[in-house]
PDB file of C-alpha atoms in Angstrom:
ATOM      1  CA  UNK A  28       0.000   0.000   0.000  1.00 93.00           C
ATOM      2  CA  UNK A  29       0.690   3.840  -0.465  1.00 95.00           C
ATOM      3  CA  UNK A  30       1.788   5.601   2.486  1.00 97.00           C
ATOM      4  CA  UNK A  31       0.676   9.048   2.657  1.00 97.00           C
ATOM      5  CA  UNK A  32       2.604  11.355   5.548  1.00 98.00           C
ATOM      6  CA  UNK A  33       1.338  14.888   6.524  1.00 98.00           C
ATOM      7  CA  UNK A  34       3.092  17.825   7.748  1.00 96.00           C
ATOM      8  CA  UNK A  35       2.440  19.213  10.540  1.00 96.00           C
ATOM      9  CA  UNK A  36      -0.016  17.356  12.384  1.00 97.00           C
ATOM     10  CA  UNK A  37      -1.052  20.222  14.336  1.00 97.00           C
ATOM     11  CA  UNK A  38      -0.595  23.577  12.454  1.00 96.00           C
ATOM     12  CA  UNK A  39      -1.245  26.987  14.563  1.00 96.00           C
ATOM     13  CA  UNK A  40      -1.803  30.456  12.417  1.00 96.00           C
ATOM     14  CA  UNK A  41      -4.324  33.176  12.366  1.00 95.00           C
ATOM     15  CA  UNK A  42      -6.794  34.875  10.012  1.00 96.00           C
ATOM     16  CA  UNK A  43      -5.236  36.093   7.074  1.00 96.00           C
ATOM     17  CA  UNK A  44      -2.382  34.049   7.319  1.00 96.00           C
ATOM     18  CA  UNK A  45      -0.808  31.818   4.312  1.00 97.00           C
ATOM     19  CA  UNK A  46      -0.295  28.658   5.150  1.00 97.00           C
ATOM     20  CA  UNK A  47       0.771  25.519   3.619  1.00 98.00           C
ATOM     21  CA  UNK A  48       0.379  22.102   4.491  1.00 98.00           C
ATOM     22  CA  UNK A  49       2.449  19.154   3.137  1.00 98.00           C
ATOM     23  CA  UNK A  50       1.542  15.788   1.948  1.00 98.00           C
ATOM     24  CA  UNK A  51       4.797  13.424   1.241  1.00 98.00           C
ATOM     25  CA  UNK A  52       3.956   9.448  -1.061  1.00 98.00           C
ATOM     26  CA  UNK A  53       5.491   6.788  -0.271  1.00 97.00           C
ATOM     27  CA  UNK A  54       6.086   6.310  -4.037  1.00 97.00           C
ATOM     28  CA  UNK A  55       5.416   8.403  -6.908  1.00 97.00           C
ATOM     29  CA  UNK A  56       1.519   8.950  -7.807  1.00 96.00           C
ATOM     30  CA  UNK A  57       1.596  11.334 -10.560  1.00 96.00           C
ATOM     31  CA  UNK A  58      -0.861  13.875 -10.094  1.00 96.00           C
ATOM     32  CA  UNK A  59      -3.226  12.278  -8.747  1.00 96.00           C
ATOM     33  CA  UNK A  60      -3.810  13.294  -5.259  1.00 97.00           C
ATOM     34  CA  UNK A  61      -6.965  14.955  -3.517  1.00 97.00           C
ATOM     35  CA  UNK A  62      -7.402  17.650  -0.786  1.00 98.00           C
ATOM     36  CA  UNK A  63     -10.246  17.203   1.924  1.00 98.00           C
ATOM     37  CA  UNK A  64     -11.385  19.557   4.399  1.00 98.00           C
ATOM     38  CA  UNK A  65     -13.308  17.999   7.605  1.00 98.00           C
ATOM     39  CA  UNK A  66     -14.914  19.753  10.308  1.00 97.00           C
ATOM     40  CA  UNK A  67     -15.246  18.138  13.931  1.00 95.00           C
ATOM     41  CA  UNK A  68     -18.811  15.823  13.673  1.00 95.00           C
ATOM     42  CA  UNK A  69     -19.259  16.481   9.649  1.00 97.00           C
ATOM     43  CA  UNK A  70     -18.517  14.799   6.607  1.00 98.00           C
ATOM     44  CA  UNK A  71     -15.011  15.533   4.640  1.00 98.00           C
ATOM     45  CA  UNK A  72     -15.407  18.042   1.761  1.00 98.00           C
ATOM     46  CA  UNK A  73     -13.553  17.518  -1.449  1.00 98.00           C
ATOM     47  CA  UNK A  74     -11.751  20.777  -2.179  1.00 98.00           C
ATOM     48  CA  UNK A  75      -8.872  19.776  -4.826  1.00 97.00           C
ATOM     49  CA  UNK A  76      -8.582  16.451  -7.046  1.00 96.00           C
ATOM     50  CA  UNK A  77      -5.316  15.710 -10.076  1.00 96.00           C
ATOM     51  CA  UNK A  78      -3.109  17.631  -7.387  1.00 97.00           C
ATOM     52  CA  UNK A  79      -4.220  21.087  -8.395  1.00 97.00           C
ATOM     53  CA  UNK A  80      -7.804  21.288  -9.659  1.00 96.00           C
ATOM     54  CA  UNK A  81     -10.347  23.223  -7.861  1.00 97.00           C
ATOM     55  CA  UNK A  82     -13.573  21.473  -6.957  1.00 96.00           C
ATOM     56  CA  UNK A  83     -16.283  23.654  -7.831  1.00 95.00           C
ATOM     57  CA  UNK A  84     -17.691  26.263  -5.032  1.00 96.00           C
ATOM     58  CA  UNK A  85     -14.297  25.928  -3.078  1.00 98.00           C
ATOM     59  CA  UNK A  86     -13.195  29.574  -2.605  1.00 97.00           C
ATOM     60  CA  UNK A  87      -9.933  30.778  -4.904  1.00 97.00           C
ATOM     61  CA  UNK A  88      -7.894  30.779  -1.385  1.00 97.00           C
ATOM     62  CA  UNK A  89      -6.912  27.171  -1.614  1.00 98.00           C
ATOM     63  CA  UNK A  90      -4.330  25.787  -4.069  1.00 98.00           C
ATOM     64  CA  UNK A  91      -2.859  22.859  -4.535  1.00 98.00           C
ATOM     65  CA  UNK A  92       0.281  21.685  -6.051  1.00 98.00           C
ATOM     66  CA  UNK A  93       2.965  19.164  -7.222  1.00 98.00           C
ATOM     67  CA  UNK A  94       3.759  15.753  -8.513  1.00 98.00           C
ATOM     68  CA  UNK A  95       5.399  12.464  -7.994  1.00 97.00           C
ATOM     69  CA  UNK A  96       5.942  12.406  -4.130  1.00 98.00           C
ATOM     70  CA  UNK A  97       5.510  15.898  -2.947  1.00 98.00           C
ATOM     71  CA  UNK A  98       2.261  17.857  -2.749  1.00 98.00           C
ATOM     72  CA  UNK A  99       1.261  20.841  -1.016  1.00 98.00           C
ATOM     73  CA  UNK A 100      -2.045  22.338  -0.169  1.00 98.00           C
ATOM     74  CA  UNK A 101      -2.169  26.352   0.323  1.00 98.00           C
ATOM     75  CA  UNK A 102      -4.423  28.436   2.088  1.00 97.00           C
ATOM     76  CA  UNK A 103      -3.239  32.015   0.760  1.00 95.00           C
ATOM     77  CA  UNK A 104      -4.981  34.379   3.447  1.00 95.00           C
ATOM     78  CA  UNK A 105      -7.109  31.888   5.713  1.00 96.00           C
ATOM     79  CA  UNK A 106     -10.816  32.695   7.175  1.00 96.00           C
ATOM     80  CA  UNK A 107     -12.402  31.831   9.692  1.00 95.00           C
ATOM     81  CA  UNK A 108     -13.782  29.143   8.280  1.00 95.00           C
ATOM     82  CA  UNK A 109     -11.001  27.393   7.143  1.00 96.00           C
ATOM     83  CA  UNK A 110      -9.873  26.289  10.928  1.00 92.00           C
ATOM     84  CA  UNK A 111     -10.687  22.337  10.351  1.00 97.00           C
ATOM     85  CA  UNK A 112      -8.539  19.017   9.547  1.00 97.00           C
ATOM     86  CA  UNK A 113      -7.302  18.692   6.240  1.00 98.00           C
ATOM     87  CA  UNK A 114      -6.653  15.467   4.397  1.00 98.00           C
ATOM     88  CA  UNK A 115      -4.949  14.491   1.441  1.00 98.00           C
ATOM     89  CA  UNK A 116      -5.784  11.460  -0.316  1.00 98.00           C
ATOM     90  CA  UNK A 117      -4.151   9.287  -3.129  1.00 97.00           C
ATOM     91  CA  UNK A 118      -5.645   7.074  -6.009  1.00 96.00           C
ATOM     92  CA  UNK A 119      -3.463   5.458  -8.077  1.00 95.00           C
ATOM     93  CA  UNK A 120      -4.251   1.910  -7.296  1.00 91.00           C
ATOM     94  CA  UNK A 121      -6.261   0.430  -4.425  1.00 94.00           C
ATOM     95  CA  UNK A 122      -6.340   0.768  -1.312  1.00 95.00           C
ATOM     96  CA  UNK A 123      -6.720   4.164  -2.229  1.00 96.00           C
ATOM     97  CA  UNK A 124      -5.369   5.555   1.081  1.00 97.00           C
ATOM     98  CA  UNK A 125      -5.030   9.113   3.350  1.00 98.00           C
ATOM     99  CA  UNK A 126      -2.922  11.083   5.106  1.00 97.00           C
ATOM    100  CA  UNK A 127      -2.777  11.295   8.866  1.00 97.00           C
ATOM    101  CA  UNK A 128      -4.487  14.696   8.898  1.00 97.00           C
ATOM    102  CA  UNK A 129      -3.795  17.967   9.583  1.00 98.00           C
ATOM    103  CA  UNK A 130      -5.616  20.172  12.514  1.00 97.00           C
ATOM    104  CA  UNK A 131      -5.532  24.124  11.542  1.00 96.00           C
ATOM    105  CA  UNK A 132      -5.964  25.661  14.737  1.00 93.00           C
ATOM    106  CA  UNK A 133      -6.268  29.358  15.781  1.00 81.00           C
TER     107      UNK A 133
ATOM    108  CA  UNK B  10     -29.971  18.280  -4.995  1.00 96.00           C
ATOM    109  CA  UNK B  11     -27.619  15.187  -4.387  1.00 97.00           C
ATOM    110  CA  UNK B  12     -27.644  13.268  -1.285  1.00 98.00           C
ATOM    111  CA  UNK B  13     -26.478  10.798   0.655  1.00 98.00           C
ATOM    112  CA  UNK B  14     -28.570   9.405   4.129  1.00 98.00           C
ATOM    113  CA  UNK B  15     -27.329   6.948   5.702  1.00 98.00           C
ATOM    114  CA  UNK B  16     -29.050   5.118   8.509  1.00 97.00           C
ATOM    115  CA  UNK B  17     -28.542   5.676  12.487  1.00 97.00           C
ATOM    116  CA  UNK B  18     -26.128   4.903  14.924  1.00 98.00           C
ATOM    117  CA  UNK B  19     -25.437   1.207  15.390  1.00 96.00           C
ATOM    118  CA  UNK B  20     -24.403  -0.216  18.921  1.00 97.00           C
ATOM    119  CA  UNK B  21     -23.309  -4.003  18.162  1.00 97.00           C
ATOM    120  CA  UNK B  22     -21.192  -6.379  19.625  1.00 97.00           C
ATOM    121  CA  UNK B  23     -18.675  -8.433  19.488  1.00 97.00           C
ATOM    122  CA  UNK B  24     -18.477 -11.186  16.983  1.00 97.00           C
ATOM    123  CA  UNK B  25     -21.956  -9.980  15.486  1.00 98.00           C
ATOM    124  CA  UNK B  26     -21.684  -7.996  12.047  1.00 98.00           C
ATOM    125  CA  UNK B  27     -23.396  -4.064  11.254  1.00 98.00           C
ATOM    126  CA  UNK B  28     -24.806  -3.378   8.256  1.00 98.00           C
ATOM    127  CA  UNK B  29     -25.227   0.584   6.679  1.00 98.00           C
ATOM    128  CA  UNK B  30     -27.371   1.806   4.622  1.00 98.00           C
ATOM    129  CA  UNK B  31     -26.829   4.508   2.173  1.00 98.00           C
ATOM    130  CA  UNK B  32     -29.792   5.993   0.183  1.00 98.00           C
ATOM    131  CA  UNK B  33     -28.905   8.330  -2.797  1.00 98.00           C
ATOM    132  CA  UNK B  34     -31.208  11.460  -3.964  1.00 98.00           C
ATOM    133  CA  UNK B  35     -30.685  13.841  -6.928  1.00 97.00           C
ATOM    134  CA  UNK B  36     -28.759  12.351  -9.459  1.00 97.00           C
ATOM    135  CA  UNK B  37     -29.209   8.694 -11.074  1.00 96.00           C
ATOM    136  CA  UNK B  38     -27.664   6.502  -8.504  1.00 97.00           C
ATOM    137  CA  UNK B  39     -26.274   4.223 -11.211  1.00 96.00           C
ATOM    138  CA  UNK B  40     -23.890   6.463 -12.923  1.00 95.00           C
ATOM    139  CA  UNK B  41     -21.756   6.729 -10.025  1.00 96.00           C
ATOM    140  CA  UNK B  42     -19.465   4.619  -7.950  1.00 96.00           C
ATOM    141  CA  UNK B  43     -20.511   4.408  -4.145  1.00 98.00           C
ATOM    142  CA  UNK B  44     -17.685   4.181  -1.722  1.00 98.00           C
ATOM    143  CA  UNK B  45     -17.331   3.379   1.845  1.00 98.00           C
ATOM    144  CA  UNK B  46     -15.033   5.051   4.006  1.00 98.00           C
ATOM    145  CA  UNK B  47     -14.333   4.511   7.946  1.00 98.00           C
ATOM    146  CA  UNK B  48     -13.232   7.336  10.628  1.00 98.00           C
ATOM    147  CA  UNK B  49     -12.106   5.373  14.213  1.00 97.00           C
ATOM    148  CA  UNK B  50     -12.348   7.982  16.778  1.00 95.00           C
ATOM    149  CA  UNK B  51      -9.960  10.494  16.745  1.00 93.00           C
ATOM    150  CA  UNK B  52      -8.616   9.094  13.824  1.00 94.00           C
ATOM    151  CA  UNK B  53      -7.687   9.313   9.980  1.00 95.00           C
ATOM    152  CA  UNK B  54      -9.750   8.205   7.348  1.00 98.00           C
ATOM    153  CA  UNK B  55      -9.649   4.621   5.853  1.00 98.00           C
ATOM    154  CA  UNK B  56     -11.125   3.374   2.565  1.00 98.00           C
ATOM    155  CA  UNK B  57     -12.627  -0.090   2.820  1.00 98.00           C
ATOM    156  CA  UNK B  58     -14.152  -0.512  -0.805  1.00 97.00           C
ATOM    157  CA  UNK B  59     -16.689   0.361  -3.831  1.00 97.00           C
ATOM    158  CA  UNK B  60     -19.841  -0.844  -5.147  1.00 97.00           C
ATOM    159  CA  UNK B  61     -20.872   0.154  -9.013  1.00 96.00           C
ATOM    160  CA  UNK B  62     -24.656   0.297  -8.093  1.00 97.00           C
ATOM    161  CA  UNK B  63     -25.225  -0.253 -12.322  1.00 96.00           C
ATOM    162  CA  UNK B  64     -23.276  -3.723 -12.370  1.00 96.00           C
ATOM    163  CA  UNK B  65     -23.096  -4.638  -8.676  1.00 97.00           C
ATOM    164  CA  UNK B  66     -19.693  -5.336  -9.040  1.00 97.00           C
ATOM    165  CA  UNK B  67     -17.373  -4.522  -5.774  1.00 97.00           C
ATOM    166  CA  UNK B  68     -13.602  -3.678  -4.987  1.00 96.00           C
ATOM    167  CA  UNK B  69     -12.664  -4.277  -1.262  1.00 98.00           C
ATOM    168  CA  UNK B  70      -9.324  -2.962   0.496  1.00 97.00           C
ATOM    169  CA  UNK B  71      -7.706  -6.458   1.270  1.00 97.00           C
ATOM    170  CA  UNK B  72      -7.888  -5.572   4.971  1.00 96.00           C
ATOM    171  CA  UNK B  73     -11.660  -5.974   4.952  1.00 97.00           C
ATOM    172  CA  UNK B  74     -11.455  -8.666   1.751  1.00 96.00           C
ATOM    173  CA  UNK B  75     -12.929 -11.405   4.158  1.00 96.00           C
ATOM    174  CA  UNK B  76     -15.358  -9.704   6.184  1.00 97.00           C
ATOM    175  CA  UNK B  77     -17.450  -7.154   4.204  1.00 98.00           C
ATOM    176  CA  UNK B  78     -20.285  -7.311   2.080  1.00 98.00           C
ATOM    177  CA  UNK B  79     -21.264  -4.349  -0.106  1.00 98.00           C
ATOM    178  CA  UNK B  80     -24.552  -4.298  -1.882  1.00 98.00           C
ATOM    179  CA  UNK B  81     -26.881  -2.103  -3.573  1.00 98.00           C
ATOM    180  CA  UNK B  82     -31.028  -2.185  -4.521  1.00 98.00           C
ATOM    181  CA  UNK B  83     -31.477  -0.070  -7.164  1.00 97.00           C
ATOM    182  CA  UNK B  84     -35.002   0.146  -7.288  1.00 97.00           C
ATOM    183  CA  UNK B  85     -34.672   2.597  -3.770  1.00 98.00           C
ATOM    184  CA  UNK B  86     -31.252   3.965  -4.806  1.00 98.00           C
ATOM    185  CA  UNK B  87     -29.772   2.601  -1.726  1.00 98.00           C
ATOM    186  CA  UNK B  88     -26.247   0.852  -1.235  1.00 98.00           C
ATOM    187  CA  UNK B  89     -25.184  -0.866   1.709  1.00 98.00           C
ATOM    188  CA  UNK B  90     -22.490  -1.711   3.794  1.00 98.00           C
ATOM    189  CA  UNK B  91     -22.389  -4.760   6.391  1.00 98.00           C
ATOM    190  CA  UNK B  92     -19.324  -5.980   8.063  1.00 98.00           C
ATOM    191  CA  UNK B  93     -18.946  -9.028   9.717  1.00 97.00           C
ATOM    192  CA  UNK B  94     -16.709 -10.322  12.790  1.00 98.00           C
ATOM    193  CA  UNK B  95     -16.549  -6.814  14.920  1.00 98.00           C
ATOM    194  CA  UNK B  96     -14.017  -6.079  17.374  1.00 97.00           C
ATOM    195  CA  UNK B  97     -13.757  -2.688  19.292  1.00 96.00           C
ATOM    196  CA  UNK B  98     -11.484  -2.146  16.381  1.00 97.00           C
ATOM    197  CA  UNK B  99     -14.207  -1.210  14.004  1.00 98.00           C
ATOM    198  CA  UNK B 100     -15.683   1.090  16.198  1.00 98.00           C
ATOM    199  CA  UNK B 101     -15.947   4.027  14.176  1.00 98.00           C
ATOM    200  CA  UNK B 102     -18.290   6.546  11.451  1.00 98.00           C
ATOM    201  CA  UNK B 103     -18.817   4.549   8.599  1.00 98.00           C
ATOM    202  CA  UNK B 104     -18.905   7.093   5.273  1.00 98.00           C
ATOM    203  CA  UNK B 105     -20.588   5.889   2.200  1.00 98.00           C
ATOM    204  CA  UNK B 106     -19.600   8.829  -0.649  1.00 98.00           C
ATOM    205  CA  UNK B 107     -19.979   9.317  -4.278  1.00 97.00           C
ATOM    206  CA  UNK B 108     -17.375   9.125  -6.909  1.00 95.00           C
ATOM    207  CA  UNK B 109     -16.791  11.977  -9.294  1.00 89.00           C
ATOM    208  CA  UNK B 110     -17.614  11.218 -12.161  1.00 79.00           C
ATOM    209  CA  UNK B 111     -14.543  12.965 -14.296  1.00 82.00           C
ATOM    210  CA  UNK B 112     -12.389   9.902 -15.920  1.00 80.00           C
ATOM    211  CA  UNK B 113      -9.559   8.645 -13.443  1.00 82.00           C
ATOM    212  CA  UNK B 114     -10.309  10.534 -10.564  1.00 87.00           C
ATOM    213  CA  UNK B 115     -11.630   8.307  -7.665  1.00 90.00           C
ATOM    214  CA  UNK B 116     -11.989  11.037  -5.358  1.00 92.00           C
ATOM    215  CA  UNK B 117     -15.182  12.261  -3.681  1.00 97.00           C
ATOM    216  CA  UNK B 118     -17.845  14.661  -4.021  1.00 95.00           C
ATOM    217  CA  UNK B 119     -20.791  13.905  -1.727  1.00 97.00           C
ATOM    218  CA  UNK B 120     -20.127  11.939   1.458  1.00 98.00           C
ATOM    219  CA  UNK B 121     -23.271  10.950   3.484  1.00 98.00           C
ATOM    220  CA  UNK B 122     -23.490  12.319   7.112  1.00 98.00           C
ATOM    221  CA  UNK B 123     -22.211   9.292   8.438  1.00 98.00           C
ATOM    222  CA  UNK B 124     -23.097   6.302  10.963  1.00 98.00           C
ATOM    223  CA  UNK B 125     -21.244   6.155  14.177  1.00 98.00           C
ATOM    224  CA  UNK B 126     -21.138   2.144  14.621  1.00 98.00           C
ATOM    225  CA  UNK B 127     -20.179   0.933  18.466  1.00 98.00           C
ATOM    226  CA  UNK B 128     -19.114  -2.031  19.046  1.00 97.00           C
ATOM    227  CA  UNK B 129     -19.002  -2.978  22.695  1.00 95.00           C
ATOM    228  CA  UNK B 130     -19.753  -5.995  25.162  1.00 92.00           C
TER     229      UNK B 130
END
């Protein structure tokens, strides 16, 4: 199986900040590679697929980017209501598996 | 609008088997793969498998390969889940979510709300 390693796990900042959030593959996946954003008690919410796509109604803020084994997800000035976990997620062959997570905190 | 419900909290235990149900609304529920997904407490998230609701065929992580069933009934849009041989292990919120629908992508667009399953003695 792919092993998919997030860093941080616990990532401090404040509104308007830019942060970014790493996501590291055990082996190289291409592009494809998906951003999720989960809130404590709710559902995950797909906000990037193919590494840098935007999912449709995710604000412009969030970016995502590389290839192979290195990814990065970017918050450019964060809101309020981006404090959440944050996932990445790879699909190249199955198990399609996730990162650890990573908690945004104020 | 599309939607995923998926049936109420589940206390079970051990040795005895759960089973989910997912019911799809707003879109044709056999154009789209249906996925199931697992959170353990405090956790990360772990995918356990797919069901095409057109064919009925199924892909299962080999972790859960002996041990889950996934079904659907198309005639009330609805797949299931149902996992046999619990241990406090597999307590967790079971996900079932859709599958985009863009070519090579298994990633996922609507997840249902999600059933916390217990499993305790």
């Amino acid at each position: 199986d792919i092993q998919m390693t997030q860093s941080p796990s616990t990532l401090s900042a404040s509104v308007g900040d830019r942060v970014t959030i790493t996501c590291r593959a055990s082996q190289s996946i291409s592009t494809w590679l998906a951003w999720y954003q989960q809130k404590p008690g709710k559902a995950p919410k797909l906000l990037i697929y193919q590494a840098s796509s935007l999912q449709s109604g995710v604000p412009s803020r969030f970016s995502g980017s590389g290839s192979g084994t290195e990814f990065t997800l970017t918050i450019s000035s964060l809101q309020p209501d981006d404090f959440a976990s944050y996932y990445c997620q790879e699909y190249t062959t199955q198990p399609y598996t996730f990162g650890q997570g990573t908690k945004l905190d104020i | 609008q599309v939607q995923l419900v998926q049936s109420g909290a589940e206390v079970t235990k051990p040795g005895a088997s759960v089973k989910v149900s997912c019911k799809a609304s707003g879109y044709t529920f056999t154009d789209y793969f249906i996925h199931w997904v697992r959170q353990a407490p405090g956790q990360g998230l772990e995918w356990m498998g797919r069901i095409n609701p057109n064919s009925g065929g199924t892909d299962y992580a080999q972790k859960f390969q002996d041990r889950v069933t996934m079904t659907r009934d198309t005639s009330i849009m609805t797949a299931y889940m149902e996992l046999d041989r619990l241990t406090s292990d597999d307590t967790a919120v079971y996900y079932c979510a859709r599958e985009v629908i863009t070519p090579g992508n298994v990633v996922f667009d609507y997840w249902g709300q999600g059933t916390l399953a217990t499993v305790s003695s």
